[in-house]
Tab-separated table of C-alpha atoms in Angstrom:
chain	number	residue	atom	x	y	z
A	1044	UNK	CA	0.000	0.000	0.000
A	1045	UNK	CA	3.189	2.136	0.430
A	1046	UNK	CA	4.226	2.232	-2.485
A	1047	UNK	CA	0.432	3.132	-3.722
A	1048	UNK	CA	0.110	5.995	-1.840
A	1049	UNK	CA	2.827	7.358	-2.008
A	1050	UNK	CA	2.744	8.855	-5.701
A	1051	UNK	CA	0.209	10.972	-4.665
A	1052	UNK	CA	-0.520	14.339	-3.164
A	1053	UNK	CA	-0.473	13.943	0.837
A	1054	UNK	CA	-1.781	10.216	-0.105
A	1055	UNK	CA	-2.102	7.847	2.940
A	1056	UNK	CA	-4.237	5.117	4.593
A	1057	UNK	CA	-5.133	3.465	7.795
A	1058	UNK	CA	-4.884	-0.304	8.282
A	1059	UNK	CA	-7.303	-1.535	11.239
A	1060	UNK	CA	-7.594	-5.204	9.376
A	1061	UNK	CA	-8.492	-7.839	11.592
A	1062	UNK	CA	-5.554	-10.872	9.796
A	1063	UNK	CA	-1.894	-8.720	9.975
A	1064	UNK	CA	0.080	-10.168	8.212
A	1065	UNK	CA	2.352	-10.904	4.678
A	1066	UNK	CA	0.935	-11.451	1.768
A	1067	UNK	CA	1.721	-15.647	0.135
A	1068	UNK	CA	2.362	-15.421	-3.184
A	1069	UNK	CA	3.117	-12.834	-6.205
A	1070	UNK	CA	0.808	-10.103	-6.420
A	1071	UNK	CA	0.222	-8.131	-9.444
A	1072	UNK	CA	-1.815	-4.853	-10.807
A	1073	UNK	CA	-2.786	-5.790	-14.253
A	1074	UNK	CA	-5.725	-3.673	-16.105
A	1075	UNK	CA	-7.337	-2.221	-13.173
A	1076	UNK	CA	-6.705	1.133	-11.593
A	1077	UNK	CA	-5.121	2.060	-7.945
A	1078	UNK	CA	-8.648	2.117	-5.947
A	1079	UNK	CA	-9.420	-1.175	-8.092
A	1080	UNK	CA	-6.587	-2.883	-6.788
A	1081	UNK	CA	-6.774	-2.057	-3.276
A	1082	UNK	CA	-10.272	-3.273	-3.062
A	1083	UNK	CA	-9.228	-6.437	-4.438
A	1084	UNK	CA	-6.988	-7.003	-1.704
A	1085	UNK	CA	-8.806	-5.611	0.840
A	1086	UNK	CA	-11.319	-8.277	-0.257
A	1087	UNK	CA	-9.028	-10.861	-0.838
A	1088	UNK	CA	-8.564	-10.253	2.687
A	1089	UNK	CA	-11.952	-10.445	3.337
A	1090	UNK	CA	-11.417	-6.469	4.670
A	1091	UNK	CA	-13.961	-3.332	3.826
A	1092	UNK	CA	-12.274	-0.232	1.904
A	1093	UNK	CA	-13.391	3.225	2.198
A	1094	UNK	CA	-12.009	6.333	1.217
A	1095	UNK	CA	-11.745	9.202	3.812
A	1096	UNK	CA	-13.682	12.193	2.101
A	1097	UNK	CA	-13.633	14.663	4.849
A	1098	UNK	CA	-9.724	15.208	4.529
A	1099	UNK	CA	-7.616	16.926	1.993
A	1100	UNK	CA	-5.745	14.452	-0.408
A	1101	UNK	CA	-5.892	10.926	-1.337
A	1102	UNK	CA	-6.541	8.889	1.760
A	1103	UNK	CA	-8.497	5.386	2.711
A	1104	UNK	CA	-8.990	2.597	5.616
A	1105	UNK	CA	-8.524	-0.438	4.904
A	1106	UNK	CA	-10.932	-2.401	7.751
A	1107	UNK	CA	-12.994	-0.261	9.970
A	1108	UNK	CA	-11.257	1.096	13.375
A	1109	UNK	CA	-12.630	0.240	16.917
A	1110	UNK	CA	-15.351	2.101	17.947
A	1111	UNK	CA	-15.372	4.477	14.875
A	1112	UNK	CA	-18.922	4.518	12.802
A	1113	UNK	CA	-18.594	4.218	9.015
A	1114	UNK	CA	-22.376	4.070	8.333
């Protein structure tokens, strides 16, 4: 996600996913965009994705935070 984020303007997320951990295997972004990407492995992970909208630049959580409401 690092490496995502970084390339653009005050880009950055929040990880609260329940399974921490490496991925197995070889990942790879072919013919899909950034936000596509990240929600396939948030839901390879079986994780939610939402952007945060209320902040200046590009910024997303990746599994919901305790006791925050994301309805």
């Amino acid at each position: 996600m690092e490496l995502i984020v970084k390339e653009y303007n005050k880009g950055a997320f929040i990880s609260a996913v329940k399974k921490q951990g490496m991925v197995n295997g070889f990942l790879c972004q072919c013919r899909e965009n950034d936000w596509e990407y990240i929600k396939r492995l948030a839901g390879n992970n079986e994780d939610v994705i939402y952007s945060d909208y209320m902040t200046e630049g590009v910024r997303f959580f990746m599994g919901v935070p305790n006791g925050r409401d994301i309805g």
